PDB file of C-alpha atoms in Angstrom:
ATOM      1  CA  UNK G  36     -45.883 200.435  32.149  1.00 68.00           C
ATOM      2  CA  UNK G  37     -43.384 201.181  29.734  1.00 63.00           C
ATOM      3  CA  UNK G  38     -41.437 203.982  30.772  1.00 53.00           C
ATOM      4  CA  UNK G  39     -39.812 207.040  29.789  1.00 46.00           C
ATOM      5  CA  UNK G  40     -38.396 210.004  32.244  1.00 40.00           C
ATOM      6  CA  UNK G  41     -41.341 212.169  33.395  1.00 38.00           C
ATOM      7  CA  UNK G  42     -40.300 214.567  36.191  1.00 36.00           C
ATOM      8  CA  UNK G  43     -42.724 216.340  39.210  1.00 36.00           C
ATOM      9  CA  UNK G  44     -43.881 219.536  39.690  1.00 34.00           C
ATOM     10  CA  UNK G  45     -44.539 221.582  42.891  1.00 37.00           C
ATOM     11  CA  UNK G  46     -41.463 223.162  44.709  1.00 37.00           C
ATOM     12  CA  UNK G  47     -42.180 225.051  47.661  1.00 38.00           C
ATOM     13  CA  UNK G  48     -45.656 224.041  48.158  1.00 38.00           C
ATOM     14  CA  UNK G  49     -48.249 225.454  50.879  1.00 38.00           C
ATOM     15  CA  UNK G  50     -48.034 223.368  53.561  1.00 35.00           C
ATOM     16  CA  UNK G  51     -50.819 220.434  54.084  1.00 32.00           C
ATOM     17  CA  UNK G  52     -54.224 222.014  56.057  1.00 27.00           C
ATOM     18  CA  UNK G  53     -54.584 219.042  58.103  1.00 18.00           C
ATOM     19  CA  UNK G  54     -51.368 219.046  59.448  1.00 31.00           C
ATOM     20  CA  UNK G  55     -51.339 219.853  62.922  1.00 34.00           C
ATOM     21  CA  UNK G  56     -54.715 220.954  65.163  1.00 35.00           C
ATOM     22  CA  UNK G  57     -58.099 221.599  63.263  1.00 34.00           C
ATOM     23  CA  UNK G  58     -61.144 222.837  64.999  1.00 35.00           C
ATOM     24  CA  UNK G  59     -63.205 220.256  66.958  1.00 37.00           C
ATOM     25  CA  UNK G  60     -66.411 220.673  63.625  1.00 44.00           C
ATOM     26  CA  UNK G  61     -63.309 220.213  60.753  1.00 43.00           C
ATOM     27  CA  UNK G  62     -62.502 216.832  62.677  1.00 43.00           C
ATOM     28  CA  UNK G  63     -66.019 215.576  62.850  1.00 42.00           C
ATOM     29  CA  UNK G  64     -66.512 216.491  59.590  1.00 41.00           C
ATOM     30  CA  UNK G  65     -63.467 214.613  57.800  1.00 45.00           C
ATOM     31  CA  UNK G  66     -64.235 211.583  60.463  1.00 44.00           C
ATOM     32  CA  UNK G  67     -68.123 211.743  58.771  1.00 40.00           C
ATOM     33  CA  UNK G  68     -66.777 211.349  55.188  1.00 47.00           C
ATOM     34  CA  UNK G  69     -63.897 209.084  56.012  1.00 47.00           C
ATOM     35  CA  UNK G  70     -66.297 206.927  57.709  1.00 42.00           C
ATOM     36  CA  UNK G  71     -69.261 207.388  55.151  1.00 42.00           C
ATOM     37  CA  UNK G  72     -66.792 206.639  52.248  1.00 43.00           C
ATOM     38  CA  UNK G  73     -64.466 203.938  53.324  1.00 39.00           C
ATOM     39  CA  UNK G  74     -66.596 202.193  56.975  1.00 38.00           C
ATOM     40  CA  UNK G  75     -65.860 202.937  60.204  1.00 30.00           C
ATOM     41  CA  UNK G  76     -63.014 199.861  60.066  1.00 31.00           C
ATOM     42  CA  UNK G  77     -61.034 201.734  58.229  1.00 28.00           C
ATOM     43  CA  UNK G  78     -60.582 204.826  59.773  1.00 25.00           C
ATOM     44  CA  UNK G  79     -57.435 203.552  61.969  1.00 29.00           C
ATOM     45  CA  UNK G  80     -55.442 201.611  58.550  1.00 30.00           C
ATOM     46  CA  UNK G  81     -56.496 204.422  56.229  1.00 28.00           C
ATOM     47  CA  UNK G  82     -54.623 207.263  58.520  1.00 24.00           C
ATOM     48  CA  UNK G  83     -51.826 204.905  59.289  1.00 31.00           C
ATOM     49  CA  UNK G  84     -50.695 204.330  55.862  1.00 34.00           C
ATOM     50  CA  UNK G  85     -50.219 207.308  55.698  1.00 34.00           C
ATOM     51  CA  UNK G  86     -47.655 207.683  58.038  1.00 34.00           C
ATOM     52  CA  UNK G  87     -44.929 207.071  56.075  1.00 37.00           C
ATOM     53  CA  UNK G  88     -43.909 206.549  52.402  1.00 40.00           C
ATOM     54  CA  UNK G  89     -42.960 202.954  52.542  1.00 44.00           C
ATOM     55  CA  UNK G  90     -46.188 201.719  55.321  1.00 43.00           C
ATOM     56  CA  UNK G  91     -49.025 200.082  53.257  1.00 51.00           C
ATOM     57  CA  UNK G  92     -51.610 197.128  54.529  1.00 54.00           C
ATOM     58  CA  UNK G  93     -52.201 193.676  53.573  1.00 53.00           C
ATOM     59  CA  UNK G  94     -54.190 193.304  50.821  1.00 50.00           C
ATOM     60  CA  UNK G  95     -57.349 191.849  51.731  1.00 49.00           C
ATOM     61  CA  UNK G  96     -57.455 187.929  51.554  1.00 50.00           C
ATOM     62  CA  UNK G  97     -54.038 187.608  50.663  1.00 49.00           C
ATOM     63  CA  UNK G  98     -50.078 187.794  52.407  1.00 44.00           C
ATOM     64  CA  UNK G  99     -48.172 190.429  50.762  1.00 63.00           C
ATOM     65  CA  UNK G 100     -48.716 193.876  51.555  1.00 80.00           C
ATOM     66  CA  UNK G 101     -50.238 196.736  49.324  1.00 87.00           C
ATOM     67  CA  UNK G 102     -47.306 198.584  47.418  1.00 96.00           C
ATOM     68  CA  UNK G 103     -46.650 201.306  49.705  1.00 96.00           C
ATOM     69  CA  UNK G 104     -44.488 203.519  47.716  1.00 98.00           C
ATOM     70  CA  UNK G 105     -44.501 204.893  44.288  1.00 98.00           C
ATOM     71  CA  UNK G 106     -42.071 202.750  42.561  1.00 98.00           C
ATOM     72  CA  UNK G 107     -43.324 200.016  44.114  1.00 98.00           C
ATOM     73  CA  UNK G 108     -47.363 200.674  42.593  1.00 98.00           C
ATOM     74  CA  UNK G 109     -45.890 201.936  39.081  1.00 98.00           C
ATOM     75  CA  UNK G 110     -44.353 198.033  38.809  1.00 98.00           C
ATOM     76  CA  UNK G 111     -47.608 196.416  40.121  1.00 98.00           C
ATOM     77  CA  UNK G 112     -49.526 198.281  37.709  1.00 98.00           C
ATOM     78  CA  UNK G 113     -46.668 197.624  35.033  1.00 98.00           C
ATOM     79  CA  UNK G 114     -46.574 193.950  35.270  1.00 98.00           C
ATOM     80  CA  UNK G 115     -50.277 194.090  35.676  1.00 98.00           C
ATOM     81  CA  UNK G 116     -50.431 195.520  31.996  1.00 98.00           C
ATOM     82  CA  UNK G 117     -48.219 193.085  30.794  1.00 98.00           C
ATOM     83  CA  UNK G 118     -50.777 190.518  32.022  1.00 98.00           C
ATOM     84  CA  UNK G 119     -53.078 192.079  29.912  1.00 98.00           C
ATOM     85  CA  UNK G 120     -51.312 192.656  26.682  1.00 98.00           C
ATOM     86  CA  UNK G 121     -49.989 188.929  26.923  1.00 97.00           C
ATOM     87  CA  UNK G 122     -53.510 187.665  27.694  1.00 97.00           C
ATOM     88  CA  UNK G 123     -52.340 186.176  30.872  1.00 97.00           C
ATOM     89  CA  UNK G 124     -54.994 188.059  33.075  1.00 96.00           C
ATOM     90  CA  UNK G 125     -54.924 186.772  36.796  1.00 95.00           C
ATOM     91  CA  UNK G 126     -58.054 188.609  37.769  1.00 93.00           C
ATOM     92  CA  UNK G 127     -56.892 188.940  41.249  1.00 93.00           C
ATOM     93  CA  UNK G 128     -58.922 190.096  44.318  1.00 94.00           C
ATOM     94  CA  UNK G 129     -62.275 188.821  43.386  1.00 91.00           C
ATOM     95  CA  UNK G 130     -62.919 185.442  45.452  1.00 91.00           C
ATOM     96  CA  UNK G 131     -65.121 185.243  48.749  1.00 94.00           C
ATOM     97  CA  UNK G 132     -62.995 186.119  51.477  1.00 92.00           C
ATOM     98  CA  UNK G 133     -61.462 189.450  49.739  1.00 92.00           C
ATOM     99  CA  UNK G 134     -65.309 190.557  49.111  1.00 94.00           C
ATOM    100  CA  UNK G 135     -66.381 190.162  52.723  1.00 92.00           C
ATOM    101  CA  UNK G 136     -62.994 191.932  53.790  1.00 91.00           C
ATOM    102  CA  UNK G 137     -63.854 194.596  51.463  1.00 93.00           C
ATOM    103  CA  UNK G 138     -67.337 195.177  53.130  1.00 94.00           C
ATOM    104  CA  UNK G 139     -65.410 196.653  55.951  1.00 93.00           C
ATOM    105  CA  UNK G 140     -62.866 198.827  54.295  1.00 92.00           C
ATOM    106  CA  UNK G 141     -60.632 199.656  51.610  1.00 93.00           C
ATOM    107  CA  UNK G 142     -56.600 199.959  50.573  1.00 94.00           C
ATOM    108  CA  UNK G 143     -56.089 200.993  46.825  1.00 97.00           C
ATOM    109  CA  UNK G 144     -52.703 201.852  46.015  1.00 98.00           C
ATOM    110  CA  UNK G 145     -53.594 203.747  43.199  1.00 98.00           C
ATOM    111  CA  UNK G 146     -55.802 206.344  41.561  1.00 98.00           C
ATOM    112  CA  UNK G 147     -56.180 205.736  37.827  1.00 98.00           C
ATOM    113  CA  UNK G 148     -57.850 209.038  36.200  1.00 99.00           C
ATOM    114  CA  UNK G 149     -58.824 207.799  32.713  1.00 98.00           C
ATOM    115  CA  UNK G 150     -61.766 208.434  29.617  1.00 98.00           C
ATOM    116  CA  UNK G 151     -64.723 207.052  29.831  1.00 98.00           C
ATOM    117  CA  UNK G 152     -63.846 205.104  26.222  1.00 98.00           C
ATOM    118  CA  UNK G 153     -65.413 201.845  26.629  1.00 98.00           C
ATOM    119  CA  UNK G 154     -62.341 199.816  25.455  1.00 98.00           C
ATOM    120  CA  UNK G 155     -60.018 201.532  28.621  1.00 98.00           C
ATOM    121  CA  UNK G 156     -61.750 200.087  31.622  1.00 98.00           C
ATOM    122  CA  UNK G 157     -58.333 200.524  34.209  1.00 98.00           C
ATOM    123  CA  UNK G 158     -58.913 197.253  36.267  1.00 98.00           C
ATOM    124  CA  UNK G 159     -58.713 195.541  32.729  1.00 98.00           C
ATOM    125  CA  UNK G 160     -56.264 197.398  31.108  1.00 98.00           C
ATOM    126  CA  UNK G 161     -54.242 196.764  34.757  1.00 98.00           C
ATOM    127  CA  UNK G 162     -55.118 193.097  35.636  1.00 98.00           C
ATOM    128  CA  UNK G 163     -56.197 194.581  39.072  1.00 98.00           C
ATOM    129  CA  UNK G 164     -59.395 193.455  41.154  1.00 96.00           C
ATOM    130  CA  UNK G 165     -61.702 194.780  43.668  1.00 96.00           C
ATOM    131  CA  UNK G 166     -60.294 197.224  46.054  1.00 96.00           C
ATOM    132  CA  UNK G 167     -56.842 197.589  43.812  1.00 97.00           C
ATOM    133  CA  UNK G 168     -57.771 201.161  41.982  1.00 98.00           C
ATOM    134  CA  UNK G 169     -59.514 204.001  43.005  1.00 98.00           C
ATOM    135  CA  UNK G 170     -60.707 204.972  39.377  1.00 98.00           C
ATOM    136  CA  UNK G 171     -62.033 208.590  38.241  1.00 98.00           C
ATOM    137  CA  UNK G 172     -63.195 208.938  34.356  1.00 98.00           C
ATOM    138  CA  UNK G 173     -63.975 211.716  32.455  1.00 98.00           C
ATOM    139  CA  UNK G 174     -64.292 212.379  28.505  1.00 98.00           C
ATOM    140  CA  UNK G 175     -60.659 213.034  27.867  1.00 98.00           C
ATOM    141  CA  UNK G 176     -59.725 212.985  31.521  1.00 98.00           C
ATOM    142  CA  UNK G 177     -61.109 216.443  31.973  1.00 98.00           C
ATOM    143  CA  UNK G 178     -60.598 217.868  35.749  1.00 98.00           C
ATOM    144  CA  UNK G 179     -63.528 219.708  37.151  1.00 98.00           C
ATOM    145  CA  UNK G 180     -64.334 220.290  41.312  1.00 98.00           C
ATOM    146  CA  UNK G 181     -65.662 217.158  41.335  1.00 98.00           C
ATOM    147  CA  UNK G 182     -62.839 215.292  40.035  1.00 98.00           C
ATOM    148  CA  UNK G 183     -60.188 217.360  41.667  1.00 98.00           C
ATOM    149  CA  UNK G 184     -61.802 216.347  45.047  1.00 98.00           C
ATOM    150  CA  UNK G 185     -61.826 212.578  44.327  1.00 98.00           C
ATOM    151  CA  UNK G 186     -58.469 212.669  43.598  1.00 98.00           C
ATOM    152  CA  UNK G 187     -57.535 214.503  46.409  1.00 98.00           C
ATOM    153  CA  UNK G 188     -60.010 211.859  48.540  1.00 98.00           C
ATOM    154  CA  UNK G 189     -57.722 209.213  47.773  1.00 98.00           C
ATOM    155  CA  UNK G 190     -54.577 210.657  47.976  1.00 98.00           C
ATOM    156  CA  UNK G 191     -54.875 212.557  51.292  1.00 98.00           C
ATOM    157  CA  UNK G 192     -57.355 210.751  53.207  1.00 97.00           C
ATOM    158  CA  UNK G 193     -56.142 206.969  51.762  1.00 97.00           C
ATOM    159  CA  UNK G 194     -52.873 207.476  51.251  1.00 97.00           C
ATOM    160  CA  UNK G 195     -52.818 206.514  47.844  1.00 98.00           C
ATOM    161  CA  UNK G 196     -49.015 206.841  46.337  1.00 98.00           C
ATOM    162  CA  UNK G 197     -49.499 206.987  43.012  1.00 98.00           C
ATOM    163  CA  UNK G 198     -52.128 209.207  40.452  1.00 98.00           C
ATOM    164  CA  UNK G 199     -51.703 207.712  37.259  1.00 98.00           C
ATOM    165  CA  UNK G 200     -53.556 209.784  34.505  1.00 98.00           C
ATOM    166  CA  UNK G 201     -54.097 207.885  31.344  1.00 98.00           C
ATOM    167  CA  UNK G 202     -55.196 208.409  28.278  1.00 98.00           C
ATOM    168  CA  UNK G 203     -55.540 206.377  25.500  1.00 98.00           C
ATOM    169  CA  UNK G 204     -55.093 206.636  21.582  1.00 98.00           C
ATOM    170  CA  UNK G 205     -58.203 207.433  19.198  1.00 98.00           C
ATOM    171  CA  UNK G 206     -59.560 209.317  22.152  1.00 98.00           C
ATOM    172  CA  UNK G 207     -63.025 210.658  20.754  1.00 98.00           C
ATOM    173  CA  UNK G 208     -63.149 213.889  23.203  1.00 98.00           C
ATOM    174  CA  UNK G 209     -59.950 215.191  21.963  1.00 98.00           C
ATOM    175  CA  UNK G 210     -61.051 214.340  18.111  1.00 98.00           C
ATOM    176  CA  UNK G 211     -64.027 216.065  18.941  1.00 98.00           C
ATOM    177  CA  UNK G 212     -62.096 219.456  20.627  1.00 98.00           C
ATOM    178  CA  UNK G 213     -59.830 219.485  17.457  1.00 98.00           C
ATOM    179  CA  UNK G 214     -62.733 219.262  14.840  1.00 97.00           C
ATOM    180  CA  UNK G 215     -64.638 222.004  17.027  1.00 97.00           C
ATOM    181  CA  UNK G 216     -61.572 224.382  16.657  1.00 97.00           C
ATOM    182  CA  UNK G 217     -61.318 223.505  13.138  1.00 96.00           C
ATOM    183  CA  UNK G 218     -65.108 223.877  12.249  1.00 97.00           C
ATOM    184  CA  UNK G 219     -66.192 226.645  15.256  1.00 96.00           C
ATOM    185  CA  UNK G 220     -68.842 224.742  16.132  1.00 95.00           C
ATOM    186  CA  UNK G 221     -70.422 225.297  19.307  1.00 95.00           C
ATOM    187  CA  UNK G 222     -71.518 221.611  21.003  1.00 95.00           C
ATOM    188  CA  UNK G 223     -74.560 221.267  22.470  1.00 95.00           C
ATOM    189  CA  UNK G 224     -75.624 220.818  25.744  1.00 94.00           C
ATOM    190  CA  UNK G 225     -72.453 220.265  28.568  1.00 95.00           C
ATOM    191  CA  UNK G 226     -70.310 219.096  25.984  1.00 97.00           C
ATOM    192  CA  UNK G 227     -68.464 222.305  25.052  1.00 97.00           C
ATOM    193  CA  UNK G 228     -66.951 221.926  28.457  1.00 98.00           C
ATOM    194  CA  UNK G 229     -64.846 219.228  27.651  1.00 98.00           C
ATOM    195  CA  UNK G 230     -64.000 220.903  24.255  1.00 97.00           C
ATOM    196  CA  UNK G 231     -62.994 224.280  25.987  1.00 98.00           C
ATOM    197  CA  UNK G 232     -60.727 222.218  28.323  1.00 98.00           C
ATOM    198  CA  UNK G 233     -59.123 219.860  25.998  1.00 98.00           C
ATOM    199  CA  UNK G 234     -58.648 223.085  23.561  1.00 98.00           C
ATOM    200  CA  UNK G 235     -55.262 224.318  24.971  1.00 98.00           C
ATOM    201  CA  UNK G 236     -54.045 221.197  24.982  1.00 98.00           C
ATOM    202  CA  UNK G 237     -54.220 220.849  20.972  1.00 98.00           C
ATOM    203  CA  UNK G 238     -50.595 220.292  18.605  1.00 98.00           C
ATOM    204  CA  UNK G 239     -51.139 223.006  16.393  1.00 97.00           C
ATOM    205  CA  UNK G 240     -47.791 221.420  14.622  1.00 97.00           C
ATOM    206  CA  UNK G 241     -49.661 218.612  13.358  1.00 97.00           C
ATOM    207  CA  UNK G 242     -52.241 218.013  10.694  1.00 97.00           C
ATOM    208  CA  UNK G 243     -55.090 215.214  10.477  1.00 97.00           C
ATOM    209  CA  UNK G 244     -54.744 212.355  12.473  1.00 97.00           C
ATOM    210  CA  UNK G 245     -51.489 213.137  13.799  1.00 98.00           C
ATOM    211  CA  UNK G 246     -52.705 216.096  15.379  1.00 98.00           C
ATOM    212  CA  UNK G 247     -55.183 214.187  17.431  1.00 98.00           C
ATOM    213  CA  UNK G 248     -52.612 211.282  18.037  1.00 98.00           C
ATOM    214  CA  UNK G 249     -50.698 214.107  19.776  1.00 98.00           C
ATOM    215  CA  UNK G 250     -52.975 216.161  21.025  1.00 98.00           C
ATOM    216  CA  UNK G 251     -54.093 213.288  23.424  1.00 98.00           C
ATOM    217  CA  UNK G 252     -50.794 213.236  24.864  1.00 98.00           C
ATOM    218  CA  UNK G 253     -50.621 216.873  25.162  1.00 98.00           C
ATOM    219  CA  UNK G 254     -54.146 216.335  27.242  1.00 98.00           C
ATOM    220  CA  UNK G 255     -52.604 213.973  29.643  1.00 98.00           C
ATOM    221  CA  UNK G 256     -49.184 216.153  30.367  1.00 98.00           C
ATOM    222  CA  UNK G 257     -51.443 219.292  30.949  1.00 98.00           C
ATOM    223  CA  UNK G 258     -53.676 217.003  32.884  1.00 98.00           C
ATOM    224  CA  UNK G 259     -50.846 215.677  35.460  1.00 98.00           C
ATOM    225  CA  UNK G 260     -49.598 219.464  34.884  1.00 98.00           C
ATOM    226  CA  UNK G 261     -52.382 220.918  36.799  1.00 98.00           C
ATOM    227  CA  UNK G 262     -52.984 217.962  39.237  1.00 98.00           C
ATOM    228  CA  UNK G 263     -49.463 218.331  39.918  1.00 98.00           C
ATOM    229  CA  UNK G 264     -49.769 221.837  40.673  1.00 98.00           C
ATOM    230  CA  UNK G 265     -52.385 221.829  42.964  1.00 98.00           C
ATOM    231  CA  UNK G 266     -50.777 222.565  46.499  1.00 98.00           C
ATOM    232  CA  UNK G 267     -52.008 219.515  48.840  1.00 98.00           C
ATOM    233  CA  UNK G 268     -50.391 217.075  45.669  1.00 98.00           C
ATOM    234  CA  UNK G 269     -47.683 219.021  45.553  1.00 98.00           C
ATOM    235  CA  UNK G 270     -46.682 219.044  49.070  1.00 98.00           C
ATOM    236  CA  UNK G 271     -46.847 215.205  48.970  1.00 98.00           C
ATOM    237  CA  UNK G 272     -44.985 215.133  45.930  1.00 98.00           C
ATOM    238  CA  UNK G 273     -42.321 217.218  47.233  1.00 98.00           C
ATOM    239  CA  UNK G 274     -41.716 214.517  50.200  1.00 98.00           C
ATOM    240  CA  UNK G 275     -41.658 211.485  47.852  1.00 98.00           C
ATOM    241  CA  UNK G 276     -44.763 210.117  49.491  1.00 98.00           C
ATOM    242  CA  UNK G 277     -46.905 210.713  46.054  1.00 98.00           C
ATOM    243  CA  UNK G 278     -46.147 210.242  42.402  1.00 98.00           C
ATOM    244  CA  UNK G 279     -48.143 211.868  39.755  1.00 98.00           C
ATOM    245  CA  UNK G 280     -47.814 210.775  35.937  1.00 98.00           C
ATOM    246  CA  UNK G 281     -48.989 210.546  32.917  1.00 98.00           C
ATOM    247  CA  UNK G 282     -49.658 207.493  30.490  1.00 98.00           C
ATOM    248  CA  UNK G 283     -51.489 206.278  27.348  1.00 98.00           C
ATOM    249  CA  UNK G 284     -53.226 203.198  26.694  1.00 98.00           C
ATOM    250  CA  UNK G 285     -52.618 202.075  22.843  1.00 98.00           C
ATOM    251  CA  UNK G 286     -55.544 200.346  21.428  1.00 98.00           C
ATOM    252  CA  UNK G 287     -53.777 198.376  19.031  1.00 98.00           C
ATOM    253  CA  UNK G 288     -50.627 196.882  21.114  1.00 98.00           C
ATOM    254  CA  UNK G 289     -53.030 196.993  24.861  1.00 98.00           C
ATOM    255  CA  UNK G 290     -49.748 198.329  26.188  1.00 98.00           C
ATOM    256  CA  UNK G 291     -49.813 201.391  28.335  1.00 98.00           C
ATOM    257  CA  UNK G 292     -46.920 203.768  27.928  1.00 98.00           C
ATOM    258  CA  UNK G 293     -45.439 206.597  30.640  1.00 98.00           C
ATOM    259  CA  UNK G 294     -45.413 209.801  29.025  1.00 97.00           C
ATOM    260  CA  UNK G 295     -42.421 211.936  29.636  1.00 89.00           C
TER     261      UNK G 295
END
């Protein structure tokens, strides 16, 4: 991705809950969804790459290891994108042998948390394949419980360096959330939700289409903002084991930019 300086939140964190002993139900419990999520093959590389910030495993089907830090996932998913914008798309991951090794378990070395637009699928937009991304979409990225506890899935239970959350330009969630403020309008059904989440986020300094051009990358920075904040992330954050930032995807280059 094409970078600017974004910094990390979260100084003096709470300290992780499943660090050190947990009652003999907690464990089976977590060993359940571990094992319901990911197989029971996983259970011993999943923990163990979590040991430290540089460990990762071997990609499935291939030599080189996952990127185990990161630095070392934002370039993967950098020169990915450059794949993509240059229309040199490798398509990696996808042949026979990675598919049956992915029957058994699964290393992604990143979550992508992006919009459910149609034109921002992340293993495109990425040149990734099968077991690269854990992906989590929402209109406009919105967090709710559910999202919140993928996210946290895949960073504390897969060790998963890097959250990336993207968002992309001519979002129609956050055109939506600024027309609703403008008009009052109350959406129907469960879409309000999104509205009354993006709503904060919205550059009251702007007018027409440059007030939805920024508002989307108000959305992400509150977005990583909050993820950030939350005090499992945090405390990973603070030890340089996890990265959490925020990009956009622009439709008309296909090159995804870090926001600061």
């Amino acid at each position: 991705m094409n970078s600017h300086a974004t910094s990390h939140r979260g100084a003096g964190p709470a300290p992780h809950p499943f660090a050190g002993a947990r009652p003999t139900d907690g464990t089976a419990r977590r060993t359940l969804l571990r094992t319901a999520l990911t197989g029971a093959a996983a259970l011993g590389a999943g923990l163990g790459a979590t040991s430290t910030a540089t460990a990762a495993p071997t990609a499935p089907g291939t030599a080189a290891p996952r990127p185990g830090t990161p630095d070392e996932a934002l370039r993967e998913l950098a020169a990915g994108n450059r794949r993509w914008r240059t229309y040199r798309e490798r398509h990696p991951h996808e042949n026979p042998a990675v598919r049956r090794t992915l029957a058994a378990s699964q290393h992604p070395f990143a979550v992508v948390l992006g919009c459910i637009d149609s034109r921002v699928p992340p293993e495109l937009v990425f040149d990734q394949g099968l077991g690269d991304l854990m992906t989590v979409r929402t209109a406009g990225e919105v967090l709710d419980e559910a999202v919140l506890g993928s996210v946290a899935y895949g960073v504390l239970e897969l060790g998963i360096p890097l959250v990336v959350v993207l968002g992309h330009q001519s979002c129609g969630a956050v055109r939506a959330a600024v027309a609703a403020e403008q008009s009052g309008e109350h959406l129907p059904a469960h879409m309000q939700y999104l509205v009354d989440q993006i709503r904060p986020a919205i550059d009251h300094g702007q007018e027409g289409d440059a007030r939805i051009d920024a508002t989307v990358s108000a959305n992400v920075r509150l977005v990583r903002s909050r993820l950030a904040a939350e005090p499992e992330l945090a405390a990973r954050i603070a030890t340089g084991k996890l990265a959490i930032v925020g990009a956009r995807y622009e439709l008309t280059t296909q090159a995804v930019n870090r926001l600061a």
